Coordinates of C-alpha atoms in Angstrom, one line a residue:
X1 CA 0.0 0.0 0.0
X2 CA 1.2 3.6 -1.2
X3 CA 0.2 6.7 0.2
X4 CA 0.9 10.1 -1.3
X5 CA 4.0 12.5 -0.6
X6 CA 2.4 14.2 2.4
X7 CA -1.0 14.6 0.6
X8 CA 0.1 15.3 -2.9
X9 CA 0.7 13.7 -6.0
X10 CA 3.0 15.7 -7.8
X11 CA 1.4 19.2 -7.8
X12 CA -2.0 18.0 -7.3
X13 CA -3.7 17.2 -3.5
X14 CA -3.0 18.8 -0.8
X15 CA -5.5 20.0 2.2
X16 CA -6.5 23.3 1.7
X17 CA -9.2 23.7 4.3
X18 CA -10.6 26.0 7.3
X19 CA -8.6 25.3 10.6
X20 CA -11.6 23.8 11.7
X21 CA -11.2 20.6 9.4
X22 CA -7.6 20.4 10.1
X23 CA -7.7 18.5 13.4
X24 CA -10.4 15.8 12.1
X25 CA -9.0 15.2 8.7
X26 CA -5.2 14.6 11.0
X27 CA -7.0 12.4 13.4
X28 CA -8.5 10.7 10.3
X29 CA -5.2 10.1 8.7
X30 CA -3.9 8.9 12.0
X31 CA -6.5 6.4 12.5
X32 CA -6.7 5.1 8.8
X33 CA -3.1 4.1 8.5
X34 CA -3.3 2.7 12.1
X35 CA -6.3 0.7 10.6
X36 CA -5.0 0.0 8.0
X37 CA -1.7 -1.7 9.5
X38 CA -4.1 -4.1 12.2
X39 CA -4.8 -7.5 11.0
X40 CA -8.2 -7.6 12.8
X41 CA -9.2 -4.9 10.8
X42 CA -8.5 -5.7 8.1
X43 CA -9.8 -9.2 8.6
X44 CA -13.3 -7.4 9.7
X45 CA -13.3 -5.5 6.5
X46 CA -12.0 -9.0 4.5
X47 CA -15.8 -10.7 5.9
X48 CA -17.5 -8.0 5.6
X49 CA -16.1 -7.8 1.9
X50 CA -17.2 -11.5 1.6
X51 CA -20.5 -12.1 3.3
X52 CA -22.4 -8.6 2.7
X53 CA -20.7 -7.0 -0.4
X54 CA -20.5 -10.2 -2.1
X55 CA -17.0 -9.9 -3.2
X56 CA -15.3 -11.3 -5.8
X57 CA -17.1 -9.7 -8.3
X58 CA -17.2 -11.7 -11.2
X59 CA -15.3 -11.2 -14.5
X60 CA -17.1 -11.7 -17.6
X61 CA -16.2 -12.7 -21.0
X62 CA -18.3 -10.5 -23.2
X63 CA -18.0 -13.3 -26.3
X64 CA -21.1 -12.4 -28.3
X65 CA -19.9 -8.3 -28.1
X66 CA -16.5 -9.2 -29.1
X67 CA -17.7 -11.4 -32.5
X68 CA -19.7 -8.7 -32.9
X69 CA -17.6 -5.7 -32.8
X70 CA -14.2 -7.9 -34.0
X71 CA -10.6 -7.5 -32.5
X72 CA -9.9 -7.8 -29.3
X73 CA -11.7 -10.1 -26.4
X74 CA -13.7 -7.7 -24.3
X75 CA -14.4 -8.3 -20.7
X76 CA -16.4 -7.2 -18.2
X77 CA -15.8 -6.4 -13.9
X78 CA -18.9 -6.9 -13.1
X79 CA -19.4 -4.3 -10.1
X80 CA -22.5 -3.9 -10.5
X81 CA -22.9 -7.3 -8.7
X82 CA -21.7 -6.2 -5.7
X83 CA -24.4 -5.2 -2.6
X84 CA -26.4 -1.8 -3.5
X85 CA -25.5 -2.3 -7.2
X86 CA -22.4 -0.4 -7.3
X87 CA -18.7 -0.4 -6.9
X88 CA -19.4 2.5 -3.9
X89 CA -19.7 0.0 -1.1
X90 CA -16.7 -1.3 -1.2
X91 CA -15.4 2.7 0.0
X92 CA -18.7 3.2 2.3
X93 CA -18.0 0.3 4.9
X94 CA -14.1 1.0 4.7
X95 CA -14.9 3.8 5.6
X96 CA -18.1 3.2 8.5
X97 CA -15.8 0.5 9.8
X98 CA -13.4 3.1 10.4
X99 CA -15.3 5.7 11.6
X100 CA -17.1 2.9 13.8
X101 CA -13.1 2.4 14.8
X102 CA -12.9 6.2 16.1
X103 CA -16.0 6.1 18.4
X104 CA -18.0 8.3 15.6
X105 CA -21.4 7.2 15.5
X106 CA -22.7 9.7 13.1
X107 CA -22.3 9.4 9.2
X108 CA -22.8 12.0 6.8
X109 CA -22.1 11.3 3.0
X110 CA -22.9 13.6 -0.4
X111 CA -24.4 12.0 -3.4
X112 CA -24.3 12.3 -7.2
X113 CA -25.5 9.4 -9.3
X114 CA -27.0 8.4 -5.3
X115 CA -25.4 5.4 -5.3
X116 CA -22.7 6.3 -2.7
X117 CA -25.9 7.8 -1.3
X118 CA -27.2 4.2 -1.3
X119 CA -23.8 2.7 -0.2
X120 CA -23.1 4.3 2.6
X121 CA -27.1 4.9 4.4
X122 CA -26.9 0.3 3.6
X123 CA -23.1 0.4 5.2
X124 CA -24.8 2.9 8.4
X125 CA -27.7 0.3 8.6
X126 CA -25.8 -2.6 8.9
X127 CA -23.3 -1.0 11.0
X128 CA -25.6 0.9 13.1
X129 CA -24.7 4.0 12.4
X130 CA -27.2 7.4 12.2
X131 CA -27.3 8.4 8.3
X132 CA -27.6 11.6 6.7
X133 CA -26.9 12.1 2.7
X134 CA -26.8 15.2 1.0
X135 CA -28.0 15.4 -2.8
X136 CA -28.2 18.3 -5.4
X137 CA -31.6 18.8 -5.8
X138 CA -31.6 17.9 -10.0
X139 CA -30.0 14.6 -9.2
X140 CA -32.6 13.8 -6.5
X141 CA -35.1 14.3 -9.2
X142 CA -33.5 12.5 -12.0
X143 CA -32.5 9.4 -9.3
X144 CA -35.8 8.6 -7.2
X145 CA -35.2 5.7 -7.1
X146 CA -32.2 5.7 -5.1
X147 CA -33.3 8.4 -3.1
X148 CA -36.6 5.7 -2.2
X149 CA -33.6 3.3 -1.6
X150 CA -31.3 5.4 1.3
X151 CA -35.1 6.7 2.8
X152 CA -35.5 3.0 3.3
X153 CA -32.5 2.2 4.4
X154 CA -33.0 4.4 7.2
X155 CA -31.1 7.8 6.2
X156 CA -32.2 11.1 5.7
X157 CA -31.6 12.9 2.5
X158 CA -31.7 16.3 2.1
X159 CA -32.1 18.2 -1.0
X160 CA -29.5 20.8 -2.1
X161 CA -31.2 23.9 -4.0
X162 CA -28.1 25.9 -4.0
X163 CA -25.8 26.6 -7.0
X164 CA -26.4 24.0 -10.0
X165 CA -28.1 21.9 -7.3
X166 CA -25.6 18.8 -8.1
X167 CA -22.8 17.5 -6.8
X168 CA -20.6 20.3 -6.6
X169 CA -23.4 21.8 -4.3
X170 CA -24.2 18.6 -2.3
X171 CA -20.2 18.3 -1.5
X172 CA -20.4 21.6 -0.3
X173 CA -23.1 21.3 1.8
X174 CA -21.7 18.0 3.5
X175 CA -18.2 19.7 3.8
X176 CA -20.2 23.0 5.9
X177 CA -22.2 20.3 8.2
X178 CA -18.5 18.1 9.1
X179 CA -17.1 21.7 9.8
X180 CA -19.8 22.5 12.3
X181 CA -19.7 18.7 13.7
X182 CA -16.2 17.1 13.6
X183 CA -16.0 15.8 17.1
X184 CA -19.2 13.4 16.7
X185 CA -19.7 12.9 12.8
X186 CA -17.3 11.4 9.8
X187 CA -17.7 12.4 6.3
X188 CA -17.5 9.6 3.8
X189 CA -16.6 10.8 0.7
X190 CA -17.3 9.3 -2.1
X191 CA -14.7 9.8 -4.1
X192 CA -10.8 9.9 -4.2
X193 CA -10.8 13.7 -4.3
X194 CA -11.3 16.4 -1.5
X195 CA -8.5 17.3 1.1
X196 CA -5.8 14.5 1.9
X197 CA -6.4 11.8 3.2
X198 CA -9.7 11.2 1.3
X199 CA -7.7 10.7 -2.2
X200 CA -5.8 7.8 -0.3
X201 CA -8.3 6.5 1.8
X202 CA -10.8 6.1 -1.3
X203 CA -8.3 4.4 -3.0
X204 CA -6.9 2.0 -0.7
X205 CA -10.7 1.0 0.3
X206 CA -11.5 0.6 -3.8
X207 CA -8.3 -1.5 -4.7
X208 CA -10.0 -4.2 -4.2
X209 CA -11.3 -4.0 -7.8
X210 CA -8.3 -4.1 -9.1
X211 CA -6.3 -6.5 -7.3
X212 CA -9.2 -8.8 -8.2
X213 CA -8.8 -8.4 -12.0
X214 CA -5.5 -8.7 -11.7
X215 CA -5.0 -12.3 -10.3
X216 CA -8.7 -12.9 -12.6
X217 CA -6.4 -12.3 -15.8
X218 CA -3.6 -13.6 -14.5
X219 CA -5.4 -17.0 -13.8
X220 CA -7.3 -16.9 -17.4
X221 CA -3.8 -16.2 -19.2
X222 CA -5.6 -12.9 -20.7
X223 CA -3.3 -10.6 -22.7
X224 CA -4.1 -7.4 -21.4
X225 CA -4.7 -4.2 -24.0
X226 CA -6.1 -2.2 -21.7
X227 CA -8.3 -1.3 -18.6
X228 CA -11.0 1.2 -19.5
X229 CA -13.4 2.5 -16.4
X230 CA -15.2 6.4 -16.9
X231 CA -13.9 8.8 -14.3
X232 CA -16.2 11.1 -12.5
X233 CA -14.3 12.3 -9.5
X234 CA -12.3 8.8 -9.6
X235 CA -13.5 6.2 -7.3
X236 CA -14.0 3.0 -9.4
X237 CA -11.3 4.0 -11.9
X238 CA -8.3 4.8 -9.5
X239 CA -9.2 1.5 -7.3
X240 CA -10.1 -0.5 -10.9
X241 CA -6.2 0.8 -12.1
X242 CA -4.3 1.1 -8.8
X243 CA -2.1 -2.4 -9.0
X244 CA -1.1 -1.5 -12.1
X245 CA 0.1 1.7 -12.1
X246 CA 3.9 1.8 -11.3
X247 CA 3.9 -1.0 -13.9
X248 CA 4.8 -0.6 -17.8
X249 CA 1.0 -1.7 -19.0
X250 CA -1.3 -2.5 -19.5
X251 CA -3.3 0.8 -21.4
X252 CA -4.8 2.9 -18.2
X253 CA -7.7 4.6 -20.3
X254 CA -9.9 6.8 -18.4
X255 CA -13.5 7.7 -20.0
X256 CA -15.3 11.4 -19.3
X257 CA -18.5 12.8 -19.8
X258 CA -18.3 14.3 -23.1
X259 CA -22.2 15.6 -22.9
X260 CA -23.7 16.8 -25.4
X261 CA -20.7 18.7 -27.1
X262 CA -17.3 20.3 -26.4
X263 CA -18.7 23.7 -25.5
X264 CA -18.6 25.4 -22.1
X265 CA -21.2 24.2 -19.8
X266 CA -21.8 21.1 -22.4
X267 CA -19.9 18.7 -21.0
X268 CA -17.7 17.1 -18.0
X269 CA -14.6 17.1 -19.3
X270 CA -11.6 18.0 -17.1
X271 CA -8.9 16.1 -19.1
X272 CA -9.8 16.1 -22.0
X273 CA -11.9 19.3 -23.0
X274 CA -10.8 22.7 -23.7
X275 CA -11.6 24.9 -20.3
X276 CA -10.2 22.9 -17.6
X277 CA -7.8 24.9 -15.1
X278 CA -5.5 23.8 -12.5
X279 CA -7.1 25.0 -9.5
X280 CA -7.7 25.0 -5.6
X281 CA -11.5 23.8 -5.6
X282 CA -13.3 22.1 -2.3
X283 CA -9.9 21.4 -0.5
X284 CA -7.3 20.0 -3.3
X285 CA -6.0 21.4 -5.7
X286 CA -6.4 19.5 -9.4
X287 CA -7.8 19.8 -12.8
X288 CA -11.2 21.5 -13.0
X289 CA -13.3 23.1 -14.9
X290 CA -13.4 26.7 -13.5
X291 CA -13.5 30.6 -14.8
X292 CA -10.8 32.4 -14.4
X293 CA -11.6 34.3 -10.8
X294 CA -11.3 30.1 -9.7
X295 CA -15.7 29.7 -9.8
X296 CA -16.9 26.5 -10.7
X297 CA -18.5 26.5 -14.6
X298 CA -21.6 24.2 -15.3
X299 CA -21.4 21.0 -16.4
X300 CA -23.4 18.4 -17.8
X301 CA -23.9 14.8 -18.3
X302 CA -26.7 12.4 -19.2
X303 CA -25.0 10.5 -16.0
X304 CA -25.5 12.3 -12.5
X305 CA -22.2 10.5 -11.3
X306 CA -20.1 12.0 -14.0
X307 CA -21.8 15.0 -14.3
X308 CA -18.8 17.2 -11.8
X309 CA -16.3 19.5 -12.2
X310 CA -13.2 18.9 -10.7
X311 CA -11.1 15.3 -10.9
X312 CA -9.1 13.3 -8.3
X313 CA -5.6 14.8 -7.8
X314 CA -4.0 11.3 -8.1
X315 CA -5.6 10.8 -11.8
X316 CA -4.8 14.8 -12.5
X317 CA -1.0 13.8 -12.0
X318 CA -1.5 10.2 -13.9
X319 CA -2.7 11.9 -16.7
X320 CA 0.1 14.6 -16.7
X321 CA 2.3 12.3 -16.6
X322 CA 0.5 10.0 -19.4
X323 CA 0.2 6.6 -17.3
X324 CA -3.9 6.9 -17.8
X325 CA -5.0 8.0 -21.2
X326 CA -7.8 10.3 -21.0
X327 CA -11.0 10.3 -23.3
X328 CA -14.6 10.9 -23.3
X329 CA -18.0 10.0 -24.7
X330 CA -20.8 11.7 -25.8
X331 CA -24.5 11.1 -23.9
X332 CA -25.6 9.4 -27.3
X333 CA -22.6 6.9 -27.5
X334 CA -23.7 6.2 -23.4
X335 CA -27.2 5.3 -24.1
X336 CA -26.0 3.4 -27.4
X337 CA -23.4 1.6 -25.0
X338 CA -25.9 0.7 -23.0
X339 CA -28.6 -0.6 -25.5
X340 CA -25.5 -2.5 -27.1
X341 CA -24.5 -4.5 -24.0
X342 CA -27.8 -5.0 -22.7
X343 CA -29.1 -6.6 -26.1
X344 CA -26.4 -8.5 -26.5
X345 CA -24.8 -9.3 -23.6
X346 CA -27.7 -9.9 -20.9
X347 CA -26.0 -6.6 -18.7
X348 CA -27.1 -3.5 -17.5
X349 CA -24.4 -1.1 -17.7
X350 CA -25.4 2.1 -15.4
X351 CA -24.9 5.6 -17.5
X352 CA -21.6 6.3 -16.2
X353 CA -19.8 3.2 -16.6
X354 CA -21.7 3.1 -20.0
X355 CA -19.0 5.5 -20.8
X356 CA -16.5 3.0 -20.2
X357 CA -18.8 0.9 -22.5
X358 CA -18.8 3.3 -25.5
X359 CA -15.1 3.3 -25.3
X360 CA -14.3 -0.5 -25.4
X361 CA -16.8 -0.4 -28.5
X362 CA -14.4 1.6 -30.3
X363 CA -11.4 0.3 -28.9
X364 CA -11.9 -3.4 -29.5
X365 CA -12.3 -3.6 -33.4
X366 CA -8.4 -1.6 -33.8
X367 CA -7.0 -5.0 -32.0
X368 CA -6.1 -8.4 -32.8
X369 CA -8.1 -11.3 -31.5
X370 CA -5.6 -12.4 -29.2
X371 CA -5.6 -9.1 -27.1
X372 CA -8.2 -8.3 -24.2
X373 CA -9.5 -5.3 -22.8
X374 CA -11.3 -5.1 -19.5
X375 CA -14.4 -2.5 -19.0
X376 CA -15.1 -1.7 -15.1
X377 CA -19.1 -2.1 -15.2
X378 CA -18.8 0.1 -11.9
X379 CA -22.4 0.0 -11.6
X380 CA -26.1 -1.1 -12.8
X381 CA -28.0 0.4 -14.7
X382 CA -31.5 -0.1 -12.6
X383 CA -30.9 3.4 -10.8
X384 CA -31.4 5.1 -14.5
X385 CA -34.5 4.2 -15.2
X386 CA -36.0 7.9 -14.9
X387 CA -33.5 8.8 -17.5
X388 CA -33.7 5.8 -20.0
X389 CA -37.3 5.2 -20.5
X390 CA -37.5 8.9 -21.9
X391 CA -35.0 8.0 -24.3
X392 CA -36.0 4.4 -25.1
X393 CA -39.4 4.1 -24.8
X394 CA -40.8 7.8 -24.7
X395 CA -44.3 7.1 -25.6
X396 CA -44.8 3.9 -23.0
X397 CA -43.4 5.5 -20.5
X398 CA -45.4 9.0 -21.1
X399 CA -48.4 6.7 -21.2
X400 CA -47.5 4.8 -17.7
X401 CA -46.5 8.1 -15.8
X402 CA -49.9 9.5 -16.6
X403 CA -51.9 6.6 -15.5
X404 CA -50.0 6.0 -12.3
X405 CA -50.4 9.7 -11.4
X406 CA -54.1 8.9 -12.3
X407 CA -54.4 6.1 -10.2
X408 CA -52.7 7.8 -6.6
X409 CA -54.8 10.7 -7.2
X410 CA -58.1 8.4 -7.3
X411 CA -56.6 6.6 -4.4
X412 CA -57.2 3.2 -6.3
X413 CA -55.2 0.0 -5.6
X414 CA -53.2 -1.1 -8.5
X415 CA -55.1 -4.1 -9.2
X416 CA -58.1 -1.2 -9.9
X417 CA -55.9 1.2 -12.5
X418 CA -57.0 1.3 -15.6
X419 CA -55.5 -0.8 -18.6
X420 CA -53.0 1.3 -20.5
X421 CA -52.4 1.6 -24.3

């Protein structure tokens, strides 16, 4: 296990908070690398990982895609078979265990795509631990369902109606309520971004991804092309490529939301588009997309999780330094991605690790047979059905929102509604 040079990776990380934070984000540091270094921790965390998250994840050979598209051999991680649907666990009770560790019994967490949402108010419920999520207010009304999902769970969500009311704003919000509770709550951070140690602690607690697809290929004699995951703030793709980094290959290739085009306010692209900025942004300093007085521009994705401006400082310096090609697709190549794999493949890729999707479909035909990439499926698609149906079945869909509306407003049992079209 590597951390970073006293919170920074190259010129990116750092801790650039209030003095309040300083204290709990040392203790934190502290107490994670004394976790970290105690084998009935990690041996906790090992059955926890087993028994509840349902790790290993399995690895799937995608053979009806690959004759398809020709080349190379494409397989799939299948996170989205892990507990909650979503590669975010695996961080959420690393990271409850630890607080759990630190006599903290209160969680707070902020939400994009609401699966780290879902992740950690399941990790506080099996754990025991009170639960309260903040979520922009546009991605609690394109993700009901896994808003219904942390309510049941037993956390309470609050919706952010500040700024672009998404994740930029929900992480802000979070960051103001640890500031005014440090002694009794711990953040949980869903990604490996914000002020050190979160980038390392993210990491270390989603490694397990990719130590798994390492000895998986290994055992399957794969010849490795490339590992292709999308990158929001980072999560899935710096745990998915973290035991391969200090190594020659294979291909890192990380995937952003390209939106709807390459103008300002069209699109996530920090790497890869053309107004990204170093900057100093929610405690680190890394690639974002940000005027030039330092303020957060919009964004925008067909994917809540993706849809953010700034990047994890670890995969800023990676991509400086070229060991994780950068890229991006476009909304329409996600929901083509995901249409592709689901028709032909029996999986539901979720919008953001569609992107990942996209990529390998354009990827796979320039390689011979002989080669394999491997996509991280971070996630499942289930959570998108608010935005999908629109797109794949507007009319149905128009037609069923209607009637159910109908139906609660007659106060009629479902076995009563009336038949649709």
């Amino acid at each position: 296990m590597s951390f970073s040079d006293n919170g920074f990776f190259g010129q990116f990380g750092g801790k650039y908070v209030a003095e309040v934070l300083r204290r709990p984000l040392d203790e934190l540091e502290v107490a994670f690398k004394e976790a970290m270094a105690d084998p009935s921790f990690l041996e906790e965390l090992h059955e926890i990982q087993r028994d509840y998250i349902g790790r290993e994840t399995p690895l799937l050979h995608a053979e009806t895609a690959s004759k398809i598209l020709g080349g190379a051999q494409i397989y799939i991680k299948l996170e989205g078979l892990a507990n909650t649907g979503a590669h975010k666990i695996n961080n959420a009770i690393g990271q409850c265990l630890l607080a759990k560790r630190m006599g903290k019994k209160r969680i707070i967490a902020e939400t994009g795509a609401g699966q780290h949402g879902v992740a950690t108010a399941a990790a506080c419920a099996k754990l025991g631990l009170d639960c309260t999520v903040y979520m922009g207010e546009v991605d609690v009304r394109r993700q009901q369902p896994n808003v219904a999902a942390m309510e049941l769970y037993g956390a309470k969500v609050h919706s952010v109606t500040s700024g672009s009311r998404t994740l930029k704003d929900a992480v802000n919000e979070a960051m103001r309520d640890w500031a005014a509770n440090p002694d009794t709550t711990h953040y949980v951070l869903g990604s490996a971004l914000g002020p050190a140690p979160f980038p390392d602690i993210v990491r270390e607690f989603q490694s397990v991804i990719g130590k798994e697809v390492k000895r998986q290929a290994e055992e399957r004699h794969l010849d490795v092309e490339a590992l292709i995951a999308c990158v929001g703030g980072g999560s899935n793709s710096i745990g998915f490529f973290s035991p391969f980094i200090d190594e020659p290959g294979p291909r890192l290739i990380g995937v952003e939301a390209g939106g709807i085009g390459p103008g300002i306010g069209e699109n996530a692209s920090r790497m890869t588009g053309n107004a990204s900025r170093d900057g100093i942004l929610q405690g680190y300093k890394s690639r974002f997309l940000i005027d030039e007085d330092g303020q957060a521009l919009s964004t925008r994705s067909i994917s809540a999780g993706l849809d953010y401006c700034g990047i994890g400082p670890q995969l800023a310096a990676l991509g400086k330094s070229g060991r994780v090609e950068f890229t991006s697709a476009l909304d329409k190549e996600a929901l083509e991605a995901v249409k592709f794999f689901a028709k032909n493949e029996g999986v539901l890729f979720a919008l953001e690790s569609a992107h990942a999707g996209a990529e390998a479909i354009k990827l796979a035909p320039t390689l011979s047979p002989e080669k394999a990439i491997i996509v991280n499926m971070s996630g499942r698609g289930d959570k998108d059905v608010f935005i999908t149906s629109p797109v794949f079945r507007p009319e149905k869909w128009l037609d069923f929102l209607h009637a159910e509306i109908e139906r609660l407003e007659s106060d009629k049992d479902i076995h009563e509604a009336k038949i649709m079209e």
